[in-house]
Amino acid sequence: MIFDGLPARTTLTKGHGTENDFVIVPDPDGALSAQLTPTRVAELCDRRAGIGADGVLHVVRTANMAGYEEQAAEAEFFMDYRNADGSVAEMCGNGVRVFALFLTARGFVKGGAIGEPVQFSVGTRGGIKRVTLKATGEQTADVTVDMGVPVFPTERGSVTVDVKGTPEPAVDVDMGNPHAVVFVDSTADAGTLYDMPTVLPAGVYAEGVNVEFAADLAPRHLAMRVYERGVGETRSCGTGACAVMIAAARRDAADTGTEYTVDVLGGRLRFVERADGHLEMTGPAALVCTVLPPLDIIPAATPENR
Ligand SMILES: N[C@@H](CCC[C@H](N)C(=O)O)C(=O)O
């Protein structure tokens, strides 16, 4: 049971960014760290027996996040991100927007008036991310994130991804987490994506990889489907869309400042590479509902209250 052993007052919130969905576990003191085992995360993310999500956003004060305390000087809160299978990931681009909205909506971070932009930093295993919330409603916001400088690792040599039975060259991009981007004529070429696409040479990504299939829709406008490490096909992946954007921008020899749009199954993300090489991603964030433990909140039915 997902609440077993958690403090009685624990509330969990469901949120999403372009339909990449998350269970948010508020735990400023880091008291739940030991209880957030891979099994518990997988139970929370189970779409039938749990709340259902692509991942968990564990909200911890950075000073209480073992190994990352040095980020506390810049970022009061740390996004401890877990994939649906319970594995740990360095970064989540959609998650960080939802995380930022949760912090402001719940008063963990002081926001301005509704509608006023709010800016602060979030700690992650992939480094500190600066977020700006705009068009903020009570449960939604448009959030711009400085996703840092994308890296094109060279140590793996050439990597391919299987597309309809043929190994096609992929672009290796590191956004804090690993991505292999393959350009296709249509995202339908990705097939069913029921299983992890074949990436060669086998085992070249020792820690696993997220695989993006990117198709041009118009100049500087692409569509993407993704198979996420630790999850499977999802409706969106923010870091994956960053990888697609920067792979396309390099292919197009685009100047910095050129705007790109990436459509995912769950919506649209917008990008610009700044002159300093940092990639800015803008997209929506939404909080859906808050889930309470079942029995201690809802009184047992009696003839009077039935
Ligand atoms: N959906 C995320 C990425 C989550 C982590 C990824 N599955 C990994 O293991 O690297 C995003 O929006 O970036």
Coordinates of N, CA and C in Angstrom, one line a residue, residues 16-238:
H16 N 1.8 17.4 -13.9 CA 2.4 17.0 -15.1 C 2.9 18.2 -15.9
G17 N 3.8 17.9 -16.8 CA 4.3 18.9 -17.8 C 4.3 18.3 -19.1
T18 N 3.4 18.9 -20.0 CA 3.2 18.3 -21.3 C 2.9 16.8 -21.2
E19 N 2.1 16.4 -20.2 CA 1.6 15.1 -19.9 C 2.7 14.1 -19.6
N20 N 3.9 14.5 -19.2 CA 4.9 13.7 -18.5 C 4.5 13.9 -17.1
D21 N 4.0 12.8 -16.4 CA 3.3 13.0 -15.1 C 4.1 12.5 -13.9
F22 N 3.9 13.1 -12.8 CA 4.7 12.9 -11.6 C 3.9 12.8 -10.3
V23 N 4.4 12.0 -9.4 CA 3.8 12.1 -8.0 C 4.8 12.9 -7.2
I24 N 4.3 13.9 -6.6 CA 5.2 14.9 -5.8 C 5.1 14.5 -4.4
V25 N 6.3 14.2 -3.8 CA 6.4 13.8 -2.4 C 7.1 14.9 -1.6
P26 N 6.3 15.8 -0.8 CA 6.9 16.8 -0.1 C 7.6 16.3 1.2
D27 N 8.9 16.6 1.3 CA 9.6 16.1 2.5 C 10.8 17.0 2.7
P28 N 10.5 18.3 3.1 CA 11.6 19.3 3.3 C 12.7 18.8 4.2
D29 N 12.4 18.0 5.2 CA 13.5 17.6 6.2 C 14.2 16.4 5.7
G30 N 13.8 15.8 4.6 CA 14.5 14.6 4.1 C 14.2 13.4 5.0
A31 N 13.1 13.5 5.8 CA 12.8 12.4 6.7 C 12.3 11.1 6.0
L32 N 11.8 11.3 4.8 CA 11.2 10.1 4.1 C 12.3 9.4 3.1
S33 N 13.5 10.0 3.1 CA 14.5 9.5 2.1 C 14.7 8.0 2.2
A34 N 14.8 7.5 3.4 CA 15.0 6.0 3.6 C 13.8 5.2 3.1
Q35 N 12.6 5.8 3.3 CA 11.4 5.1 2.9 C 11.1 5.1 1.4
L36 N 11.7 6.0 0.7 CA 11.4 6.2 -0.7 C 12.3 5.2 -1.5
T37 N 12.1 3.9 -1.2 CA 12.9 2.8 -1.8 C 12.4 2.7 -3.3
P38 N 13.2 2.0 -4.1 CA 12.8 1.7 -5.5 C 11.4 1.0 -5.5
T39 N 11.1 0.1 -4.6 CA 9.8 -0.6 -4.6 C 8.7 0.4 -4.3
R40 N 8.9 1.3 -3.3 CA 7.8 2.3 -3.0 C 7.6 3.2 -4.2
V41 N 8.7 3.7 -4.8 CA 8.5 4.5 -6.0 C 7.7 3.8 -7.1
A42 N 8.1 2.6 -7.4 CA 7.4 1.8 -8.4 C 5.9 1.6 -8.0
E43 N 5.6 1.5 -6.7 CA 4.2 1.3 -6.3 C 3.5 2.6 -6.5
L44 N 4.1 3.8 -6.1 CA 3.4 5.1 -6.3 C 3.1 5.3 -7.8
C45 N 4.0 4.9 -8.7 CA 3.9 5.2 -10.1 C 3.0 4.1 -10.8
D46 N 2.7 3.1 -10.2 CA 1.8 2.0 -10.8 C 0.5 2.6 -11.2
R47 N 0.1 2.5 -12.5 CA -1.1 3.1 -12.9 C -2.4 2.4 -12.6
R48 N -2.2 1.2 -12.0 CA -3.5 0.5 -11.6 C -3.6 0.4 -10.1
A49 N -2.5 0.0 -9.4 CA -2.5 -0.2 -8.0 C -2.0 1.0 -7.2
G50 N -1.4 2.0 -7.9 CA -0.9 3.2 -7.2 C -1.5 4.5 -7.7
I51 N -0.8 5.6 -7.6 CA -1.4 6.9 -8.1 C -1.2 6.9 -9.6
G52 N 0.0 6.4 -10.1 CA 0.2 6.4 -11.5 C 1.0 7.6 -12.0
A53 N 2.2 7.4 -12.5 CA 3.1 8.5 -13.0 C 4.3 7.9 -13.7
D54 N 5.0 8.8 -14.4 CA 6.2 8.4 -15.1 C 7.4 8.6 -14.1
G55 N 7.2 9.3 -13.0 CA 8.3 9.4 -12.1 C 7.8 10.1 -10.8
V56 N 8.8 10.2 -9.8 CA 8.5 10.8 -8.5 C 9.4 12.0 -8.4
L57 N 8.8 13.1 -7.9 CA 9.6 14.3 -7.6 C 9.6 14.4 -6.0
H58 N 10.7 14.0 -5.5 CA 10.9 14.1 -4.0 C 11.4 15.5 -3.7
V59 N 10.6 16.2 -2.9 CA 10.9 17.6 -2.6 C 11.7 17.7 -1.3
V60 N 13.0 18.0 -1.3 CA 13.8 18.0 -0.1 C 14.5 19.3 0.0
R61 N 14.6 19.9 1.2 CA 15.5 21.1 1.3 C 16.9 20.7 1.0
T62 N 17.6 21.5 0.1 CA 18.9 21.0 -0.4 C 19.9 20.8 0.8
A63 N 19.8 21.5 1.8 CA 20.7 21.3 3.0 C 20.5 19.9 3.6
N64 N 19.4 19.3 3.3 CA 19.1 17.9 3.8 C 19.4 16.8 2.8
M65 N 19.9 17.2 1.7 CA 20.1 16.2 0.6 C 21.6 15.8 0.6
A66 N 21.8 14.6 1.2 CA 23.2 14.1 1.3 C 23.9 14.1 0.0
G67 N 25.1 14.7 0.0 CA 26.0 14.7 -1.1 C 25.8 15.9 -2.0
Y68 N 24.7 16.7 -1.8 CA 24.5 17.9 -2.6 C 24.3 19.1 -1.8
E69 N 24.7 19.1 -0.5 CA 24.5 20.2 0.4 C 25.1 21.5 -0.2
E70 N 26.2 21.4 -1.0 CA 26.9 22.6 -1.4 C 26.0 23.4 -2.4
Q71 N 25.0 22.8 -2.9 CA 24.0 23.5 -3.8 C 23.1 24.4 -3.0
A72 N 23.1 24.2 -1.7 CA 22.1 24.9 -0.8 C 22.3 26.4 -0.8
A73 N 23.5 26.8 -1.1 CA 23.8 28.3 -1.1 C 23.0 29.0 -2.2
E74 N 22.8 28.3 -3.3 CA 22.0 28.9 -4.4 C 20.6 28.4 -4.5
A75 N 20.4 27.2 -4.1 CA 19.0 26.6 -4.4 C 18.5 26.0 -3.0
E76 N 17.4 26.6 -2.6 CA 16.9 26.1 -1.3 C 16.3 24.7 -1.3
F77 N 15.7 24.4 -2.5 CA 15.1 23.0 -2.6 C 15.8 22.2 -3.7
F78 N 15.8 20.9 -3.5 CA 16.4 19.9 -4.4 C 15.4 19.0 -4.9
M79 N 15.4 18.8 -6.2 CA 14.5 17.8 -6.9 C 15.3 16.5 -6.9
D80 N 14.9 15.6 -6.0 CA 15.4 14.2 -6.0 C 14.5 13.4 -6.9
Y81 N 15.0 13.2 -8.2 CA 14.1 12.6 -9.2 C 14.3 11.1 -9.3
R82 N 13.1 10.4 -9.4 CA 13.2 8.9 -9.6 C 12.3 8.6 -10.7
N83 N 12.7 7.6 -11.6 CA 11.9 7.1 -12.6 C 10.9 6.1 -12.1
A84 N 9.9 5.8 -13.0 CA 8.8 4.9 -12.5 C 9.2 3.6 -12.1
D85 N 10.4 3.1 -12.6 CA 10.9 1.8 -12.1 C 11.7 1.9 -10.8
G86 N 11.8 3.0 -10.3 CA 12.5 3.2 -9.0 C 13.9 3.7 -9.2
S87 N 14.4 3.7 -10.4 CA 15.8 4.1 -10.6 C 15.9 5.6 -10.4
V88 N 17.1 6.1 -10.1 CA 17.4 7.5 -9.9 C 17.9 8.1 -11.2
A89 N 17.4 9.3 -11.5 CA 18.0 10.0 -12.7 C 18.5 11.3 -12.3
E90 N 19.4 11.8 -13.1 CA 20.2 13.1 -12.8 C 19.3 14.3 -13.0
M91 N 18.4 14.3 -14.0 CA 17.6 15.5 -14.3 C 16.3 15.1 -15.0
C92 N 15.3 16.0 -14.8 CA 14.0 15.8 -15.5 C 13.6 17.2 -15.9
G93 N 13.5 17.5 -17.2 CA 13.2 18.8 -17.7 C 11.7 19.2 -17.5
N94 N 10.8 18.2 -17.7 CA 9.4 18.5 -17.4 C 9.2 18.6 -15.9
G95 N 9.9 17.6 -15.2 CA 9.7 17.6 -13.7 C 10.1 18.9 -13.1
V96 N 11.2 19.5 -13.5 CA 11.7 20.7 -12.8 C 10.7 21.8 -12.9
R97 N 9.9 21.9 -14.1 CA 8.9 22.9 -14.2 C 7.7 22.7 -13.2
V98 N 7.3 21.4 -13.1 CA 6.3 21.0 -12.2 C 6.7 21.2 -10.7
F99 N 7.9 20.9 -10.5 CA 8.5 21.0 -9.1 C 8.5 22.5 -8.7
A100 N 8.9 23.4 -9.7 CA 8.9 24.8 -9.4 C 7.5 25.4 -9.1
L101 N 6.5 24.9 -9.9 CA 5.1 25.3 -9.7 C 4.7 24.8 -8.3
F102 N 5.0 23.6 -7.9 CA 4.6 23.1 -6.6 C 5.2 23.9 -5.5
L103 N 6.4 24.3 -5.6 CA 7.1 25.1 -4.5 C 6.4 26.4 -4.3
T104 N 6.0 27.0 -5.4 CA 5.3 28.3 -5.3 C 3.9 28.2 -4.8
A105 N 3.2 27.2 -5.4 CA 1.8 27.0 -5.1 C 1.6 26.6 -3.6
R106 N 2.6 25.9 -3.1 CA 2.5 25.4 -1.7 C 3.2 26.4 -0.7
G107 N 3.7 27.5 -1.2 CA 4.3 28.5 -0.3 C 5.7 28.1 0.2
F108 N 6.3 27.0 -0.4 CA 7.7 26.7 0.0 C 8.7 27.8 -0.5
V109 N 8.3 28.4 -1.6 CA 9.1 29.5 -2.2 C 8.1 30.6 -2.3
K110 N 8.5 31.8 -1.9 CA 7.7 33.0 -1.9 C 7.5 33.4 -3.4
G111 N 6.2 33.5 -3.8 CA 5.9 33.9 -5.1 C 5.4 35.4 -5.1
G112 N 5.3 36.0 -6.2 CA 4.7 37.4 -6.2 C 3.2 37.2 -6.2
A113 N 2.5 38.2 -6.7 CA 1.0 38.0 -6.9 C 0.8 37.1 -8.0
I114 N -0.4 36.5 -8.1 CA -0.7 35.6 -9.2 C -0.6 36.4 -10.5
G115 N 0.1 35.8 -11.4 CA 0.4 36.5 -12.7 C 1.7 37.2 -12.8
E116 N 2.3 37.4 -11.6 CA 3.7 38.1 -11.6 C 4.8 37.0 -11.8
P117 N 5.8 37.3 -12.6 CA 6.9 36.3 -12.8 C 7.6 36.1 -11.5
V118 N 8.0 34.8 -11.3 CA 8.8 34.5 -10.1 C 10.1 33.7 -10.6
Q119 N 11.2 34.0 -9.9 CA 12.4 33.4 -10.4 C 13.2 32.8 -9.2
F120 N 13.7 31.6 -9.3 CA 14.5 31.0 -8.2 C 15.3 29.8 -8.8
S121 N 16.1 29.2 -8.0 CA 17.0 28.1 -8.5 C 16.5 26.8 -7.8
V122 N 16.7 25.7 -8.5 CA 16.4 24.4 -8.0 C 17.6 23.5 -8.1
G123 N 17.9 22.8 -7.0 CA 19.1 21.9 -7.0 C 18.7 20.6 -7.7
T124 N 19.6 20.0 -8.5 CA 19.3 18.7 -9.1 C 20.7 17.9 -9.1
R125 N 20.6 16.6 -9.4 CA 21.9 15.9 -9.6 C 22.6 16.3 -10.8
G126 N 21.8 16.9 -11.7 CA 22.4 17.4 -13.0 C 22.8 18.9 -12.8
G127 N 23.0 19.4 -11.6 CA 23.4 20.8 -11.4 C 22.2 21.7 -11.1
I128 N 22.5 23.0 -10.8 CA 21.5 23.9 -10.4 C 20.8 24.4 -11.6
K129 N 19.4 24.5 -11.5 CA 18.6 25.0 -12.7 C 17.9 26.2 -12.2
R130 N 18.0 27.3 -13.0 CA 17.3 28.5 -12.8 C 15.9 28.5 -13.4
V131 N 14.9 28.7 -12.7 CA 13.5 28.6 -13.3 C 12.8 30.0 -13.2
T132 N 12.0 30.3 -14.2 CA 11.2 31.5 -14.2 C 9.8 31.1 -14.5
L133 N 8.9 31.4 -13.5 CA 7.5 31.1 -13.7 C 6.8 32.3 -14.2
K134 N 6.0 32.1 -15.3 CA 5.2 33.2 -15.8 C 3.8 32.7 -16.0
A135 N 2.9 33.6 -16.3 CA 1.5 33.3 -16.5 C 1.0 32.3 -15.5
T136 N 1.3 32.6 -14.2 CA 1.1 31.6 -13.1 C -0.4 31.7 -12.7
G137 N -1.1 30.6 -12.7 CA -2.4 30.6 -12.1 C -2.2 29.8 -10.8
E138 N -3.4 29.4 -10.2 CA -3.2 28.6 -9.0 C -2.7 27.2 -9.2
Q139 N -3.0 26.7 -10.3 CA -2.6 25.3 -10.6 C -1.8 25.1 -11.9
T140 N -1.5 26.2 -12.5 CA -0.8 26.0 -13.8 C 0.2 27.2 -13.9
A141 N 1.2 27.0 -14.7 CA 2.2 28.1 -15.0 C 2.9 27.8 -16.3
D142 N 3.5 28.8 -16.9 CA 4.4 28.6 -18.0 C 5.7 28.8 -17.4
V143 N 6.6 27.9 -17.6 CA 7.9 28.0 -16.9 C 9.1 27.9 -17.9
T144 N 10.0 28.8 -17.7 CA 11.2 28.8 -18.5 C 12.3 28.3 -17.6
V145 N 13.1 27.3 -18.1 CA 14.2 26.7 -17.3 C 15.5 26.9 -18.1
D146 N 16.5 27.4 -17.4 CA 17.9 27.4 -17.9 C 18.4 26.0 -17.8
M147 N 18.4 25.2 -18.9 CA 18.8 23.8 -18.8 C 20.3 23.6 -18.9
G148 N 21.1 24.7 -18.9 CA 22.5 24.5 -18.9 C 23.1 24.3 -20.3
V149 N 24.3 24.0 -20.4 CA 25.0 23.9 -21.7 C 25.0 22.4 -22.1
P150 N 24.3 22.0 -23.2 CA 24.3 20.6 -23.7 C 25.7 20.2 -24.0
V151 N 26.0 18.9 -23.8 CA 27.3 18.3 -24.1 C 27.1 17.3 -25.2
F152 N 28.0 17.2 -26.1 CA 28.1 16.2 -27.1 C 29.2 15.2 -26.8
P153 N 29.0 14.2 -26.0 CA 30.1 13.3 -25.7 C 30.7 12.7 -26.9
T154 N 32.0 12.4 -26.8 CA 32.7 11.8 -28.0 C 33.2 10.4 -27.7
E155 N 33.3 10.1 -26.4 CA 34.0 8.9 -26.0 C 33.3 7.6 -26.5
R156 N 32.0 7.7 -26.8 CA 31.3 6.5 -27.3 C 31.5 6.2 -28.7
G157 N 32.1 7.1 -29.5 CA 32.2 6.9 -30.9 C 30.8 7.0 -31.6
S158 N 30.7 6.3 -32.7 CA 29.4 6.4 -33.4 C 28.4 5.4 -32.8
V159 N 27.2 5.9 -32.6 CA 26.1 5.2 -32.0 C 25.0 5.1 -33.0
T160 N 24.3 3.9 -33.0 CA 23.1 3.8 -33.9 C 21.9 3.4 -33.1
V161 N 20.7 3.8 -33.7 CA 19.4 3.4 -33.1 C 18.7 2.7 -34.3
D162 N 18.1 1.6 -33.9 CA 17.4 0.8 -35.0 C 16.1 1.5 -35.4
V163 N 15.9 1.8 -36.7 CA 14.7 2.4 -37.2 C 14.1 1.4 -38.3
K164 N 13.0 0.8 -38.0 CA 12.4 -0.1 -39.0 C 13.4 -1.1 -39.5
G165 N 14.2 -1.7 -38.6 CA 15.1 -2.7 -38.9 C 16.5 -2.3 -39.4
T166 N 16.7 -1.0 -39.5 CA 18.0 -0.5 -40.0 C 18.7 0.3 -38.9
P167 N 19.9 0.1 -38.6 CA 20.6 0.9 -37.7 C 20.9 2.3 -38.3
E168 N 20.4 3.3 -37.7 CA 20.6 4.7 -38.2 C 21.5 5.5 -37.2
P169 N 22.3 6.4 -37.8 CA 23.2 7.1 -36.9 C 22.4 8.0 -35.9
A170 N 22.9 8.0 -34.7 CA 22.2 8.8 -33.6 C 23.2 9.9 -33.1
V171 N 22.6 11.0 -32.6 CA 23.4 12.0 -32.0 C 23.4 11.8 -30.5
D172 N 24.6 11.7 -29.9 CA 24.8 11.5 -28.5 C 24.8 12.8 -27.8
V173 N 23.8 13.1 -26.9 CA 23.7 14.4 -26.2 C 23.5 14.1 -24.7
D174 N 24.3 14.9 -24.0 CA 24.2 14.8 -22.5 C 23.5 16.1 -22.0
M175 N 22.4 15.9 -21.4 CA 21.7 17.1 -20.7 C 21.7 17.0 -19.2
G176 N 22.8 16.3 -18.7 CA 22.8 15.9 -17.3 C 22.5 14.5 -17.3
N177 N 21.6 14.1 -18.1 CA 21.2 12.6 -18.3 C 21.5 12.3 -19.8
P178 N 21.6 11.0 -20.1 CA 22.0 10.6 -21.5 C 20.9 10.5 -22.5
H179 N 21.2 10.9 -23.7 CA 20.2 10.9 -24.8 C 20.8 10.4 -26.1
A180 N 20.1 9.6 -26.9 CA 20.5 9.3 -28.3 C 19.3 9.7 -29.2
V181 N 19.6 10.7 -30.0 CA 18.6 11.3 -30.9 C 18.8 10.8 -32.3
V182 N 17.7 10.2 -32.9 CA 17.8 9.8 -34.3 C 16.8 10.6 -35.1
F183 N 17.2 11.1 -36.2 CA 16.3 11.8 -37.1 C 15.6 10.8 -38.0
V184 N 14.2 11.0 -38.1 CA 13.4 10.0 -38.9 C 12.5 10.9 -39.8
D185 N 11.9 10.2 -40.8 CA 11.0 11.0 -41.7 C 9.7 11.3 -41.0
S186 N 9.3 10.4 -40.2 CA 8.0 10.5 -39.4 C 8.2 9.9 -38.1
T187 N 7.6 10.4 -37.0 CA 7.7 9.8 -35.7 C 7.0 8.4 -35.7
A188 N 6.2 8.1 -36.7 CA 5.6 6.8 -36.8 C 6.7 5.7 -37.1
D189 N 7.8 6.2 -37.6 CA 8.9 5.2 -37.9 C 9.5 4.6 -36.6
A190 N 9.1 5.2 -35.5 CA 9.6 4.6 -34.2 C 8.9 3.3 -33.9
G191 N 7.7 3.1 -34.6 CA 7.0 1.8 -34.3 C 6.2 1.9 -33.0
T192 N 5.9 0.8 -32.4 CA 5.1 0.8 -31.2 C 5.8 1.3 -30.0
L193 N 7.1 1.2 -30.0 CA 7.9 1.6 -28.8 C 7.4 0.9 -27.5
Y194 N 6.9 -0.4 -27.7 CA 6.6 -1.2 -26.5 C 7.8 -1.6 -25.8
D195 N 8.9 -1.7 -26.5 CA 10.2 -2.1 -25.9 C 11.3 -1.1 -26.2
M196 N 12.3 -1.2 -25.5 CA 13.5 -0.3 -25.7 C 14.1 -0.5 -27.1
P197 N 14.2 0.6 -27.8 CA 14.8 0.4 -29.2 C 16.2 -0.1 -29.1
T198 N 16.7 -0.8 -30.1 CA 18.0 -1.3 -30.2 C 19.0 -0.2 -30.4
V199 N 19.9 -0.1 -29.4 CA 21.0 0.9 -29.5 C 22.3 0.2 -29.7
L200 N 23.1 0.5 -30.6 CA 24.4 -0.2 -30.9 C 25.6 0.8 -30.8
P201 N 26.8 0.4 -30.4 CA 27.1 -0.9 -29.9 C 26.4 -1.3 -28.6
A202 N 26.0 -2.5 -28.5 CA 25.3 -3.0 -27.3 C 26.1 -2.6 -26.0
G203 N 25.4 -2.0 -25.0 CA 26.1 -1.7 -23.8 C 26.9 -0.4 -23.8
V204 N 26.8 0.3 -24.9 CA 27.6 1.6 -25.1 C 27.3 2.6 -24.0
Y205 N 26.0 2.6 -23.6 CA 25.6 3.5 -22.5 C 25.5 2.6 -21.3
A206 N 26.6 2.7 -20.5 CA 26.7 1.8 -19.3 C 25.5 2.0 -18.3
E207 N 25.1 3.3 -18.3 CA 24.0 3.6 -17.3 C 22.6 3.7 -18.0
G208 N 22.5 3.2 -19.2 CA 21.3 3.2 -19.9 C 21.1 4.6 -20.7
V209 N 20.1 4.7 -21.5 CA 19.9 5.9 -22.3 C 18.5 6.2 -22.6
N210 N 18.1 7.4 -22.8 CA 16.8 7.8 -23.3 C 17.0 8.0 -24.8
V211 N 16.0 7.4 -25.6 CA 16.1 7.4 -27.0 C 15.0 8.3 -27.6
E212 N 15.4 9.3 -28.4 CA 14.4 10.2 -29.1 C 14.4 10.0 -30.6
F213 N 13.2 9.9 -31.1 CA 12.9 9.9 -32.6 C 12.4 11.3 -33.0
A214 N 13.1 12.0 -33.8 CA 12.8 13.3 -34.2 C 12.5 13.5 -35.7
A215 N 11.4 14.1 -36.0 CA 11.0 14.3 -37.4 C 10.8 15.8 -37.6
D216 N 11.3 16.3 -38.7 CA 11.0 17.7 -39.1 C 9.6 17.9 -39.5
L217 N 8.9 19.0 -39.0 CA 7.6 19.3 -39.4 C 7.6 20.6 -40.3
A218 N 8.6 21.5 -40.0 CA 8.8 22.7 -40.7 C 10.1 23.2 -40.3
P219 N 10.7 24.3 -40.9 CA 12.0 24.8 -40.5 C 11.9 25.1 -39.0
R220 N 12.8 24.7 -38.2 CA 13.0 24.9 -36.8 C 11.7 24.4 -36.0
H221 N 11.0 23.5 -36.5 CA 9.9 22.9 -35.8 C 9.9 21.4 -36.0
L222 N 10.0 20.7 -34.9 CA 10.1 19.2 -35.0 C 9.1 18.5 -34.1
A223 N 8.9 17.2 -34.5 CA 8.0 16.4 -33.6 C 8.9 15.3 -33.0
M224 N 8.6 14.9 -31.9 CA 9.4 13.9 -31.2 C 8.6 12.8 -30.5
R225 N 9.1 11.6 -30.5 CA 8.6 10.6 -29.6 C 9.9 10.0 -28.8
V226 N 9.6 9.5 -27.6 CA 10.7 9.2 -26.8 C 10.5 7.9 -26.1
Y227 N 11.5 7.1 -25.9 CA 11.5 5.9 -25.0 C 12.4 6.3 -23.9
E228 N 11.8 6.5 -22.7 CA 12.6 6.9 -21.5 C 13.2 5.8 -20.8
R229 N 14.5 5.9 -20.5 CA 15.2 5.0 -19.5 C 14.3 4.9 -18.2
G230 N 14.1 3.7 -17.7 CA 13.4 3.6 -16.5 C 11.9 3.8 -16.5
V231 N 11.4 4.0 -17.7 CA 9.9 4.2 -17.8 C 9.3 3.4 -19.0
G232 N 9.8 3.8 -20.2 CA 9.1 3.3 -21.5 C 8.7 4.5 -22.3
E233 N 7.8 4.3 -23.2 CA 7.4 5.5 -24.0 C 6.6 6.4 -23.1
T234 N 6.9 7.7 -23.1 CA 6.2 8.7 -22.3 C 5.6 9.7 -23.3
R235 N 4.7 10.5 -22.8 CA 4.0 11.6 -23.7 C 5.0 12.7 -23.9
S236 N 6.1 12.8 -23.2 CA 7.0 13.9 -23.3 C 8.2 13.7 -22.5
C237 N 9.3 14.3 -22.8 CA 10.5 14.3 -22.0 C 11.3 15.6 -22.3
G238 N 11.4 16.4 -21.2 CA 11.9 17.8 -21.4 C 13.4 17.7 -21.8

